XYZ file of C-alpha atoms in Angstrom:
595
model
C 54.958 20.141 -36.257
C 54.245 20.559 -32.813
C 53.028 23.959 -33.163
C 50.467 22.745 -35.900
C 48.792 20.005 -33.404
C 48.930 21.370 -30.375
C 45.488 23.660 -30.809
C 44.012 20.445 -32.733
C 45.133 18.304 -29.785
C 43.585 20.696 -27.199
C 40.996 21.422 -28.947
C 40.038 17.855 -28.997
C 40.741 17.055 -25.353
C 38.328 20.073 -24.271
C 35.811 18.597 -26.676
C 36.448 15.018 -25.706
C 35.799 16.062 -21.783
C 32.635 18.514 -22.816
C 31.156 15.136 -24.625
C 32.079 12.837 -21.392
C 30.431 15.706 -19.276
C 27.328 15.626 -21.373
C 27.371 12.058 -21.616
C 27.443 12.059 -18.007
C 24.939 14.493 -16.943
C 22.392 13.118 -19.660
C 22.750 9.289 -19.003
C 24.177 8.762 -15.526
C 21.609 10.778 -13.237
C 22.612 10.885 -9.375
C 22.376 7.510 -7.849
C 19.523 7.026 -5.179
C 21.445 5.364 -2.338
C 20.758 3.773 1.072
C 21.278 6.437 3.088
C 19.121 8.402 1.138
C 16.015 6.221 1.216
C 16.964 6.024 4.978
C 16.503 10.033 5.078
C 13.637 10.157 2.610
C 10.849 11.086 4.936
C 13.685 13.905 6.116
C 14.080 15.136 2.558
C 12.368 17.789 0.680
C 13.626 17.756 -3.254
C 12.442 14.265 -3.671
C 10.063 11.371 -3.004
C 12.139 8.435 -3.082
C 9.751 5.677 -1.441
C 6.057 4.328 -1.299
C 5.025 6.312 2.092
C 7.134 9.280 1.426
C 9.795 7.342 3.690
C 10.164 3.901 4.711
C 8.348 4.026 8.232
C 4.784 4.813 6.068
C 3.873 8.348 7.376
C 3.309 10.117 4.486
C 4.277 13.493 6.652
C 5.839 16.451 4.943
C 8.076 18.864 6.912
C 7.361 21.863 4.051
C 5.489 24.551 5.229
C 5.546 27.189 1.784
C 1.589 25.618 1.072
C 0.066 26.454 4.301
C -3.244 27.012 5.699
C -2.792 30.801 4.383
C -1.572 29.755 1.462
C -3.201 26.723 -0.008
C -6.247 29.260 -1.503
C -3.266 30.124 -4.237
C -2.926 26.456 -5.244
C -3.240 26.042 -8.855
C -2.582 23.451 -11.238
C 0.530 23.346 -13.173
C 0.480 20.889 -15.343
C -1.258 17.448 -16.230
C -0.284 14.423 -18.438
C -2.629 11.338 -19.584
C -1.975 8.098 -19.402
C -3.437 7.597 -23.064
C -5.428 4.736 -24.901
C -8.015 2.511 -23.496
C -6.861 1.542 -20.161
C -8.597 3.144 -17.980
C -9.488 1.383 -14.899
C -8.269 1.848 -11.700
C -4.974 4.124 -11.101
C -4.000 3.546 -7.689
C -0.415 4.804 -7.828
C 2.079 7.132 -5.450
C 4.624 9.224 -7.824
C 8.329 8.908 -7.015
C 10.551 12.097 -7.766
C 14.160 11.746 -8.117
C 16.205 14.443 -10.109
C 13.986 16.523 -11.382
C 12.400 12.908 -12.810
C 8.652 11.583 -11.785
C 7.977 7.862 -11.995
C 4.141 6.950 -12.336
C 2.628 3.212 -12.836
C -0.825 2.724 -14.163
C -3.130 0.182 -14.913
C -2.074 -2.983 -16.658
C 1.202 -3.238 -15.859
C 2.608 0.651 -17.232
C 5.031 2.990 -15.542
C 5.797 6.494 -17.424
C 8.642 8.963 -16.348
C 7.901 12.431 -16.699
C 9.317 16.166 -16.215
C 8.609 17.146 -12.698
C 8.372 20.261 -13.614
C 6.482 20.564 -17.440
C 5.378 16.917 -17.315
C 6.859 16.582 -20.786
C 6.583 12.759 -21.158
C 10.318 10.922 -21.039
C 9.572 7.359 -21.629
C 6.871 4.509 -21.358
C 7.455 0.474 -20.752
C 4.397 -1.312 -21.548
C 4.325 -4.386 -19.628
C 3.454 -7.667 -21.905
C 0.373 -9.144 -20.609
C -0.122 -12.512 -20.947
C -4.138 -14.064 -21.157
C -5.608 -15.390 -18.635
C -4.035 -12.823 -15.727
C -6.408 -13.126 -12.498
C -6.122 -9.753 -10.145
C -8.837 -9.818 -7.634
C -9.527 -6.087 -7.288
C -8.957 -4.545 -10.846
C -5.607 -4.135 -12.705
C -4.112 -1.599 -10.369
C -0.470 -0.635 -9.381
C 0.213 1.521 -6.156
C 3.902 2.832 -7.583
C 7.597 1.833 -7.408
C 10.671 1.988 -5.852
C 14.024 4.020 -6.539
C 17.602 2.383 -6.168
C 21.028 3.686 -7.534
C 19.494 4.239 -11.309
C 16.658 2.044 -10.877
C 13.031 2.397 -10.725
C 11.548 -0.732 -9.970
C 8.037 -2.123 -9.877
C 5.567 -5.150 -9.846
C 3.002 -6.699 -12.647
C -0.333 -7.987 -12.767
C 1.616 -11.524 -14.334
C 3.963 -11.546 -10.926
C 7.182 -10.535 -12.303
C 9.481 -7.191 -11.043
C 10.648 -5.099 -13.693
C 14.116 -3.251 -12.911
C 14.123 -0.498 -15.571
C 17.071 2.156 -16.088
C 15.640 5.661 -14.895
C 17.057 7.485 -17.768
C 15.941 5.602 -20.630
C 13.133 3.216 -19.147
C 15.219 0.367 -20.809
C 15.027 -3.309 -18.684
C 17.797 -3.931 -16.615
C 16.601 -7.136 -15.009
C 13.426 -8.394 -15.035
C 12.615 -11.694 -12.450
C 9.529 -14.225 -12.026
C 8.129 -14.397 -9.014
C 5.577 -16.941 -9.331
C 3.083 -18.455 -11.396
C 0.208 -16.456 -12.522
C -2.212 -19.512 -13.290
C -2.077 -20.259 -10.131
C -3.852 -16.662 -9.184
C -0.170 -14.982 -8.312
C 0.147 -11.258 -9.044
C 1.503 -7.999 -8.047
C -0.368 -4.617 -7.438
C 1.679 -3.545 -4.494
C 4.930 -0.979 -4.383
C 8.266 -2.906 -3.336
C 10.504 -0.839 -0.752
C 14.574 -0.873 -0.346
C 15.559 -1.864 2.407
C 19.592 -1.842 2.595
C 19.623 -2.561 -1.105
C 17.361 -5.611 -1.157
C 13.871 -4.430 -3.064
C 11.432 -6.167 -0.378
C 8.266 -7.260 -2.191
C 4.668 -9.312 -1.158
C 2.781 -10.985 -3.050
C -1.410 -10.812 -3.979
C -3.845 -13.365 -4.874
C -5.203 -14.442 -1.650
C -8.846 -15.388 -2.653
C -6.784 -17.827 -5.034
C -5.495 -19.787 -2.279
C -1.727 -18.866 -2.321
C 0.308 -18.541 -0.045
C 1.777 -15.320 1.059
C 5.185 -14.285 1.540
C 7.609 -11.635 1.650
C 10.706 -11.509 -0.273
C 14.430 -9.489 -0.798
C 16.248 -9.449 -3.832
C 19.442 -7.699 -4.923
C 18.120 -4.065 -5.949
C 20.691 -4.149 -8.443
C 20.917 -7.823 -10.240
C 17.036 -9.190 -9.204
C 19.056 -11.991 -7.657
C 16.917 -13.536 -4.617
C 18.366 -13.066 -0.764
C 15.613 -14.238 1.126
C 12.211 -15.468 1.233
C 10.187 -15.754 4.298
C 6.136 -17.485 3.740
C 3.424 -15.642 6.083
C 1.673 -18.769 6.337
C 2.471 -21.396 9.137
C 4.369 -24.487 8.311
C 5.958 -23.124 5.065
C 10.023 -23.274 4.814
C 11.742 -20.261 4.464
C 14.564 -19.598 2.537
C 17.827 -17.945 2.301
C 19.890 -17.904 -1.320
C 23.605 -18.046 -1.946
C 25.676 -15.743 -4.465
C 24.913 -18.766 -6.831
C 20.840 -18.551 -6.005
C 21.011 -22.037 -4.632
C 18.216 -21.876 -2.193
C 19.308 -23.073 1.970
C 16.767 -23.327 4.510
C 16.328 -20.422 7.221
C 13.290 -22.276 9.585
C 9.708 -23.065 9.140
C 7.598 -20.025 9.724
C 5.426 -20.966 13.138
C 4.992 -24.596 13.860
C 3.132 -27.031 11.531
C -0.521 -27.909 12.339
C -0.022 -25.593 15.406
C -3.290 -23.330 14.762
C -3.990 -24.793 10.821
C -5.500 -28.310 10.654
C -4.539 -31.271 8.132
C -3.400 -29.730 4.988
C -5.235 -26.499 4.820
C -1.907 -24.745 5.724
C -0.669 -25.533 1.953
C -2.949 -23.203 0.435
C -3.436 -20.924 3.144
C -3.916 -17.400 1.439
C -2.123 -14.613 3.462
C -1.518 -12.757 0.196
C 1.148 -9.757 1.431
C -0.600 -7.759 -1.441
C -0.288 -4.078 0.356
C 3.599 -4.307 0.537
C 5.211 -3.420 3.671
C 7.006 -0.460 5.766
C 10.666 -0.284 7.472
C 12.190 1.124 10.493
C 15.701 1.712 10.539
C 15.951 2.262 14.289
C 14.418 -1.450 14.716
C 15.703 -2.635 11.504
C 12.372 -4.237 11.102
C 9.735 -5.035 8.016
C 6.287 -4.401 8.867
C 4.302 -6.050 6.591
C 0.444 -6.862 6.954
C -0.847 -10.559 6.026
C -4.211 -11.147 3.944
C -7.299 -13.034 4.580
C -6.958 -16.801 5.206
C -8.231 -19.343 2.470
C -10.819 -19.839 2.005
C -13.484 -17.461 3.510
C -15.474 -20.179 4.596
C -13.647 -20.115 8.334
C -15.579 -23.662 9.273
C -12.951 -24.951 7.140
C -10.355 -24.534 8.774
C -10.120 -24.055 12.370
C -7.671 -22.356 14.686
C -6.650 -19.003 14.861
C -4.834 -19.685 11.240
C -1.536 -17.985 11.735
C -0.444 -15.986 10.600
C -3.100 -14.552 8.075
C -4.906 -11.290 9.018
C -1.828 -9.894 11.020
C 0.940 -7.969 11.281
C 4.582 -9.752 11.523
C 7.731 -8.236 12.019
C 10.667 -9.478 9.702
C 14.459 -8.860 10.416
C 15.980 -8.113 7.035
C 19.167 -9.721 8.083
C 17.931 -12.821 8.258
C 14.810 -13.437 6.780
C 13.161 -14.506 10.066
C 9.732 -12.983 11.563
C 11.299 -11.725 15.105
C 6.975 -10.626 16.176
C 3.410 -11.238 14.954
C 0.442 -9.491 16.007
C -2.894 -11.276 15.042
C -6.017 -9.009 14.078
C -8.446 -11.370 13.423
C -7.539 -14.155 14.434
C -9.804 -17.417 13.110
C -10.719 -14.890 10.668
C -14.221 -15.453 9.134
C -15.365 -11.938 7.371
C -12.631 -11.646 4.973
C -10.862 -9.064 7.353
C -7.132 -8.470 5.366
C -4.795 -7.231 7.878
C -2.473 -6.035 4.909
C -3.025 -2.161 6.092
C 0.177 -0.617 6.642
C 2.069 -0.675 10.111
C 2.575 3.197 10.345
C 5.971 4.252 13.069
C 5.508 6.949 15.241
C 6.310 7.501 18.859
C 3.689 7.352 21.406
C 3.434 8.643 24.840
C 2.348 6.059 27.062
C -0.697 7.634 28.818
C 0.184 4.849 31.613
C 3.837 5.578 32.211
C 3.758 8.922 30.625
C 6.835 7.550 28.619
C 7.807 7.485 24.955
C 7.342 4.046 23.146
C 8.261 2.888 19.769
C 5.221 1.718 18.562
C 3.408 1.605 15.378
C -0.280 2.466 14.296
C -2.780 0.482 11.593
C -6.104 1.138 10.652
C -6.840 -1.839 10.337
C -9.756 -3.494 7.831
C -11.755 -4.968 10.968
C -12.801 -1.880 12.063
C -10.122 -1.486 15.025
C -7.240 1.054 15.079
C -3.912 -0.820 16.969
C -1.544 0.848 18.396
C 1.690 -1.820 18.840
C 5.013 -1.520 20.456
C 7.194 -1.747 17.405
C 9.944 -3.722 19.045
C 7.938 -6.675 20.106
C 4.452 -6.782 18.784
C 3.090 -6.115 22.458
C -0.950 -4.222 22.197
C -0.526 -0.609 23.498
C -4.254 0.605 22.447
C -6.767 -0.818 20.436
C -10.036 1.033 19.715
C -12.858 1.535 16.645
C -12.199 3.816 14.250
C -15.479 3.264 12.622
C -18.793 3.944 14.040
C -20.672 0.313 13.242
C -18.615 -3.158 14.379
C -20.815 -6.114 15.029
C -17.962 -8.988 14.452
C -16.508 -8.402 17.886
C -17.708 -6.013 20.972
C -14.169 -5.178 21.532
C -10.166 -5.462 21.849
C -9.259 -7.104 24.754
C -6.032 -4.919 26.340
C -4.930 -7.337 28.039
C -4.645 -10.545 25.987
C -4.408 -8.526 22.790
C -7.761 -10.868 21.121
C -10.946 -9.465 20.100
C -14.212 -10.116 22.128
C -16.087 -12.026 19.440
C -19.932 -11.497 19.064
C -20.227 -15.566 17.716
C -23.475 -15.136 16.612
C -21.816 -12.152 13.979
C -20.013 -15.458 12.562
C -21.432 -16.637 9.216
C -22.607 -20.179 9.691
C -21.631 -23.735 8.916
C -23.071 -24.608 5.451
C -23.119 -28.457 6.749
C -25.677 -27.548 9.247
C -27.789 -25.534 6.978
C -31.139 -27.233 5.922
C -29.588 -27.917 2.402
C -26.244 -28.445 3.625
C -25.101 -25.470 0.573
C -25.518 -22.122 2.726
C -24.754 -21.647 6.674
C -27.009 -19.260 7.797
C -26.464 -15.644 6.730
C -25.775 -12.676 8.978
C -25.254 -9.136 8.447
C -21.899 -8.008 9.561
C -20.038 -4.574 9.780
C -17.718 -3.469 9.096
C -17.781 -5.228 4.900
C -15.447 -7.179 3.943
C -14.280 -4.071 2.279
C -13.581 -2.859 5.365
C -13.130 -0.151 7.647
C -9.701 0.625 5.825
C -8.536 -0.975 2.955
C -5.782 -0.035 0.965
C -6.215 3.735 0.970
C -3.449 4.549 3.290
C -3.395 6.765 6.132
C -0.864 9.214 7.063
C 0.421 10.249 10.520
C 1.108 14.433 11.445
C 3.482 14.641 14.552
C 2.665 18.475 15.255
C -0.604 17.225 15.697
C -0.562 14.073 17.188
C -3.230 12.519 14.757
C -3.453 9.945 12.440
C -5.744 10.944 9.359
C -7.667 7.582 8.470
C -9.964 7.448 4.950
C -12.446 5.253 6.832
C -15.540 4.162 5.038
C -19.078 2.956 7.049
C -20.529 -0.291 4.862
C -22.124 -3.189 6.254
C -22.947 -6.871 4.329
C -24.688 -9.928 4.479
C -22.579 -12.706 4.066
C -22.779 -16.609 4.456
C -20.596 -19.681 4.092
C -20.815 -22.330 0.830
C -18.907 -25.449 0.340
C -15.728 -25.214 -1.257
C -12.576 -27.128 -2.208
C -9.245 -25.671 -3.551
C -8.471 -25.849 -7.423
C -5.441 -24.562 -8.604
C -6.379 -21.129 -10.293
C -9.753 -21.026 -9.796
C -11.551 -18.649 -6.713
C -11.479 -20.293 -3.415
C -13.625 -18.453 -1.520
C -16.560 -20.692 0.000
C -18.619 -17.337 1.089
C -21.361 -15.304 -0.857
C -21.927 -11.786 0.010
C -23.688 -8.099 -1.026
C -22.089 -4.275 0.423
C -24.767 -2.102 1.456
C -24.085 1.221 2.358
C -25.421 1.963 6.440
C -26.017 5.600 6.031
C -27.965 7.777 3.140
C -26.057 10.619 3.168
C -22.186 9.140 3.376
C -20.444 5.907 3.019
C -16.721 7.721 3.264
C -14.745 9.777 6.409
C -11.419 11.293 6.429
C -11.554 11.056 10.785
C -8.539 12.535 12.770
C -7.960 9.876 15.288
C -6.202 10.291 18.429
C -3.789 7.120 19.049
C -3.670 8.045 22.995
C -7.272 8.749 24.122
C -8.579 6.858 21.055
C -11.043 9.084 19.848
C -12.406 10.364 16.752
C -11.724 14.405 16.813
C -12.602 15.597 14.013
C -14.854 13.967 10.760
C -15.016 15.258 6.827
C -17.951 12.987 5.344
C -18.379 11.703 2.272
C -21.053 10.283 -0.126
C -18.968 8.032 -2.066
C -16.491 5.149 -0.063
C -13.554 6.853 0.207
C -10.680 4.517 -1.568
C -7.190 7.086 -1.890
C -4.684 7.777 0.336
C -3.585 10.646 2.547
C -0.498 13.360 2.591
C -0.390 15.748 5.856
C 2.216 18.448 6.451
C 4.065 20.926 8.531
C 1.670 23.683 7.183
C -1.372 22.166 8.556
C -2.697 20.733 6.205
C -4.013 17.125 5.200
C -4.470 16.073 1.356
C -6.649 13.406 0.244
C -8.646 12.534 -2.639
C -12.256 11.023 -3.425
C -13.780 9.123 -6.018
C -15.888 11.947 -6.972
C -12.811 13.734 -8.439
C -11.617 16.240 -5.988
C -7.924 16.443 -4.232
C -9.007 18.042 -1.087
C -6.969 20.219 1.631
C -8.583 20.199 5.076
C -6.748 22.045 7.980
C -4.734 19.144 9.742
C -6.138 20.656 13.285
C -9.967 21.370 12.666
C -10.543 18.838 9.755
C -12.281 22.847 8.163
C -11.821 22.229 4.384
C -9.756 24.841 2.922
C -8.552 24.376 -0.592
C -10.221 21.377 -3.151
C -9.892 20.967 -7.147
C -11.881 18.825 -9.683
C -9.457 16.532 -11.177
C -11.854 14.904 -13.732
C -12.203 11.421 -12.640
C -11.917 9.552 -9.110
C -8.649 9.872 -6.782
C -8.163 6.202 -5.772
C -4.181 7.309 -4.981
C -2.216 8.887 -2.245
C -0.837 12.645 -2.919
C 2.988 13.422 -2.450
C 4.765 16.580 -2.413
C 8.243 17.915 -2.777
C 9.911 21.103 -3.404
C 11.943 22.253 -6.558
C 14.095 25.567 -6.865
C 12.262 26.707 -3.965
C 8.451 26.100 -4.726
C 6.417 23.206 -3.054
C 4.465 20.424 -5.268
C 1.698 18.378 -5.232
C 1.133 15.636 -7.105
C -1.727 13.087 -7.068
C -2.952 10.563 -9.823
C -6.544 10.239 -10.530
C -8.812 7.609 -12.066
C -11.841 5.781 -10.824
C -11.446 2.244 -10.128
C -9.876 -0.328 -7.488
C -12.808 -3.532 -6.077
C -15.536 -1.169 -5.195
C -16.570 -0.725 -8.696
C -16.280 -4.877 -9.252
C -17.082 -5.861 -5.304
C -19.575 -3.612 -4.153
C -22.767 -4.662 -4.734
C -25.443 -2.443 -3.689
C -22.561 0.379 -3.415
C -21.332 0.175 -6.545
C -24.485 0.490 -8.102
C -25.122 3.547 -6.066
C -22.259 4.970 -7.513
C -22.020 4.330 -10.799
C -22.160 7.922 -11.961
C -18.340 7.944 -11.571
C -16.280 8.109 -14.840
C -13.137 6.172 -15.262
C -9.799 8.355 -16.183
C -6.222 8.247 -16.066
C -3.752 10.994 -15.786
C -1.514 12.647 -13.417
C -1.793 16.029 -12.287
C 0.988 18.836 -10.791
C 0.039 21.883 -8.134
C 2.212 24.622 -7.074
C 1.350 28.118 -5.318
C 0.210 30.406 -8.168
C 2.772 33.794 -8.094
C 0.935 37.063 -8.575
C-alpha cells in the first residue's frame, strides 16, 4: 500500500507547492515598504513616489541616456487611455515590479506592463453630478504602499486599490463635494500614513492636510491650514481628540472670515526624513477680493511645516501674505542642501518656485528666508523680498481696489498685474540637479487685469469677489524652462516657448533635463547649457512630469501626454491664442534604440 501512494503523495506535494509558488508570484507582488519609499529617490528599478522620492527633486542618478546618447532615444511603446475623456492628463507614473500605475482624467487609474504596456487593469471611478474641480478634471498620480496603489477623486474620496488586480481595498470620504471639496493632487507615505490635501479653494473651504493608515484608510491625524481651525488626532476606534488650534483665532483673520478661509492644499506635499517634516504649500485665501478680509490671513499662500508624529505645524513661511492676486503658494517645497554664500556652510534648506513670481530659498528646519529672488522677468505686485524680515515690498498701487469706493460701489478700480494669477509657476513642478547646482523651473511670462466685486460666501457656489483676463506680455513666448541658480539667484540659462508651459520636469546624472510642452513634444535639453538635444512629438500637449527607471539594464522614460489643466478654461486672451492644441490621452515609453 505504501508503495502505491507514495509517488501519488509526492507527486501531489510537489504540485501542491508549484501551485502555492505560482499563486504567490502571480497575486502577492513584493511589498513596497517604508524604507523603500525612504530610498526611492536612491533607487533605480522603480518610481515609487510623486517626485521620484519624497523630498520632490525629481533627480535621477542613471547615466545609460546621456548627452551622447539621448540622439538614440526611441519610443517603445504607447497605450491610450480610450473613450471620450480627454481633457487634461496631468499625471506622474509609478513603477513597482515590473508594474506602471497611471491616473487620468475623471477619476481613472490603469496599470500597465512596464515593459510592452500590455494593459493589466482599469478602475473607473463613479462620478457623481454636480462635481465642481476648478481647473479641469485632472489627477497628478498615486502613491505605492505594501500592495497598494492609492489615489484621490474629483468627488473627494481616496481609493486604496490592490496592485495586482486593481480590486478596492478601502475606499474613504474625505469631504463633501457640494460644498466644492475635491482631489486632483498625488498623496505621499510618509511612515505608513498616506498624507493627502485637499482642493477647492475658490469654493471657500478650508484647507488641510491629513494621515491615514496606508493600509485600513483609518484617519491618524488631521491638521487645518487655516487659522483658528481645531486639529485633530484619531484613536484605534476613529474617535476624533483634539491636538491644538492651528495659529490663534482672529490673530491675522477678522470676524468670521476664518471659517471659510480657502487654503485649499490642492498640490499635495513633500517629506524629509532627516527633518521628519511635511512640506506642504497652502492655496489662495477666500475670497479673492482681499478688502474682505484683512490681515496677513494665515496661513493661506504659504508654506508650513508639519511633524508627522503629531499632527502639529512645527514652521510657516508666508509668500504672500494679505494675499490679493490669487497667488497659491501650493508649489512644492523642493530639499536640497545649500551652501550658504554668507558662512560658506551647508544648510538644510528647501527651494519653491513659487506662483508670485519669487523663487525662496528656506532653511528646512525652521522656516527662516535664506534667498529670495524673481524667477520671472515681469513682477509688478511687489518690488521685492525683503531678506531680512522675510515680507515682500508691496507696490500698493499693484493692489486691485476696494469695490465700495468705486463710483458704483460693484468694481474697485482695475489694475494690471504680473505675474497672472496663473502665475509664475503653477503646478508644473520643477526639479532640482545636484551635479549642477540648478533648479530647472517651467516658468511662464503672463500678465492680467484684474479688479475686486462684492461677494458673500454660499455653500457650493464660487467665492471669488474678483474679475479678471490673462494676456500674454511677449509675441514670441509665454513659456521658459530657466536654470536658476539658488545661491547667486540668477537665471543661467533660458529655453523659450510659445505656448505657457504647464508639465513638469525630470533631470539626471547624464546631463540631461526632460520636460514637456503643450505643443506635444517631450524635450531633452543638456542640464548645463539648457542646448536642446533630443525632442519627440507625442501627439497632444505634455501637461505631466517625466520619470525614468531602469529594467534588466536599460533606462526608461515615461511621460503622459494630453492637453488640458486651467489654461484652456482660465486663460482668457491666452487660451484663445492657443487654441490650435488638440486634446489626447495616452502614455508613452522611451528606451535607447540598440543597433
Amino acid at each position: 500500500m505504501r508503495a502505491k501512494l507514495q509517488p501519488y503523495c509526492r507527486a501531489g506535494i510537489v504540485t501542491a507547492l508549484a501551485a502555492a509558488v505560482m499563486s504567490l508570484g502571480t497575486v502577492h507582488a513584493a511589498p513596497v515598504t517604508d524604507e523603500a519609499i525612504v530610498n526611492d529617490a536612491k533607487s533605480t528599478g522603480d518610481v515609487l513616489s510623486f517626485g521620484m522620492g519624497t523630498e520632490g527633486q525629481r533627480f535621477s542618478p542613471l547615466t545609460a541616456v546621456n548627452t551622447d546618447t539621448v540622439k538614440d532615444l526611441v519610443p517603445v511603446w504607447t497605450m491610450s487611455f480610450g473613450g471620450e475623456k480627454q481633457r487634461g492628463q496631468e499625471s506622474q507614473p509609478v513603477i513597482h515590479d515590473g508594474k506602471m500605475f497611471v491616473t487620468a482624467s475623471y477619476s481613472r487609474i490603469f496599470a500597465f506592463d512596464a515593459m510592452t504596456g500590455k494593459k493589466l487593469w482599469k478602475y473607473e471611478h463613479r462620478l457623481p453630478d454636480g462635481i465642481m474641480p476648478c481647473c479641469d478634471v485632472v489627477n497628478r498620480g498615486a502613491a505605492l504602499y505594501d500592495d497598494l496603489v492609492i489615489f484621490g477623486t474629483l468627488d473627494a474620496q481616496l481609493v486604496a486599490l490592490n496592485q495586482e488586480t486593481g480590486k478596492v481595498v478601502w475606499k474613504q470620504k474625505v469631504d463633501d463635494y457640494k460644498a466644492g471639496y475635491s482631489m486632483t493632487a498625488a498623496p505621499i507615505i510618509v511612515k505608513g500614513m498616506v498624507i493627502s490635501g485637499v482642493s477647492g479653494g475658490e469654493f471657500g473651504v478650508v484647507g488641510r492636510i491629513e494621515a491615514r493608515d496606508a493600509k485600513t484608510g483609518k484617519m491618524v491625524w488631521s491638521r487645518p491650514v487655516v487659522e483658528g481651525h481645531m486639529g485633530y488626532k484619531y484613536d484605534k476606534d476613529g474617535k476624533q481628540i483634539e491636538n491644538g488650534v492651528s495659529g490663534t483665532l482672529n490673530a491675522t483673520w477678522q470676524g468670521d472670515m476664518w471659517k471659510t478661509g480657502g487654503a485649499a492644499t490642492w498640490n499635495g506635499a513633500t517629506y524629509d526624513p532627516e527633518t521628519n517634516l511635511i512640506f506642504a504649500g497652502t492655496g489662495n485665501p477666500a475670497p479673492w477680493n482681499s478688502w474682505t478680509r484683512p490681515g496677513d490671513n494665515l496661513f493661506s499662500s504659504s508654506t508650513v511645516a508639519i511633524n508627522p508624529d503629531t499632527g502639529k505645524i512645527v514652521w510657516h513661511y508666508q509668500t504672500t501674505p494679505h494675499d490679493g492676486w490669487d497667488f497659491d503658494g501650493v508649489n512644492e517645497f523642493v530639499s536640497f542642501d545649500y551652501k550658504d554664500p554668507a558662512t560658506g556652510k551647508t544648510v538644510k534648506a528647501g527651494g519653491k518656485a513659487d506662483r508670485n513670481g519669487f523663487f525662496f530659498v528656506l532653511d528646512r528646519t525652521n522656516g527662516k528666508l535664506l534667498n529670495a529672488f524673481p524667477f520671472v522677468k515681469k513682477i509688478t505686485w511687489a518690488k521685492s523680498i525683503d531678506l531680512k524680515t522675510g515680507r515682500p515690498v508691496y507696490d500698493d498701487s499693484n493692489r486691485p481696489g476696494d469695490p465700495s469706493k468705486g463710483a458704483d460701489g460693484k468694481k474697485g478700480s482695475v489694475v494690471t498685474s504680473a505675474p497672472s494669477f496663473l502665475g509664475g509657476k503653477n503646478q508644473q513642478q520643477i526639479a532640482y540637479n545636484p551635479t549642477t547646482g540648478y533648479f530647472y523651473v517651467p516658468a511662464n511670462e503672463w500678465e492680467m487685469d484684474i479688479w475686486n466685486e462684492p461677494i458673500s460666501y454660499k455653500k457650493g457656489a464660487a467665492y471669488l469677489g474678483a474679475g479678471f483676463t490673462i494676456k500674454a506680455i511677449n509675441e514670441d513666448y509665454i513659456g521658459a524652462l530657466r536654470a536658476v541658480d539658488p545661491v547667486s539667484g540668477k537665471i543661467v540659462w533660458e529655453n523659450k516657448n510659445y505656448a505657457p508651459l504647464w508639465g513638469g520636469v525630470l533631470t539626471t546624472a547624464g546631463g540631461l533635463t526632460f520636460y514637456g510642452t503643450p505643443e506635444g513634444f517631450l524635450k531633452a535639453l543638456d542640464a548645463k547649457t539648457g542646448k536642446e538635444v533630443w525632442s519627440f512629438q507625442t501627439g497632444s500637449g505634455v501637461v505631466a512630469p517625466p520619470v525614468t527607471w531602469e529594467e534588466n539594464g536599460e533606462q526608461y522614460i515615461a511621460v503622459t501626454s494630453g492637453w488640458g489643466g486651467a489654461v484652456p478654461l482660465w486663460g482668457g486672451d491666452v487660451a484663445r491664442r492657443v487654441n490650435f492644441l488638440e486634446q489626447g490621452g495616452s502614455v508613452w515609453v522611451f528606451k535607447l534604440h540598440k543597433s
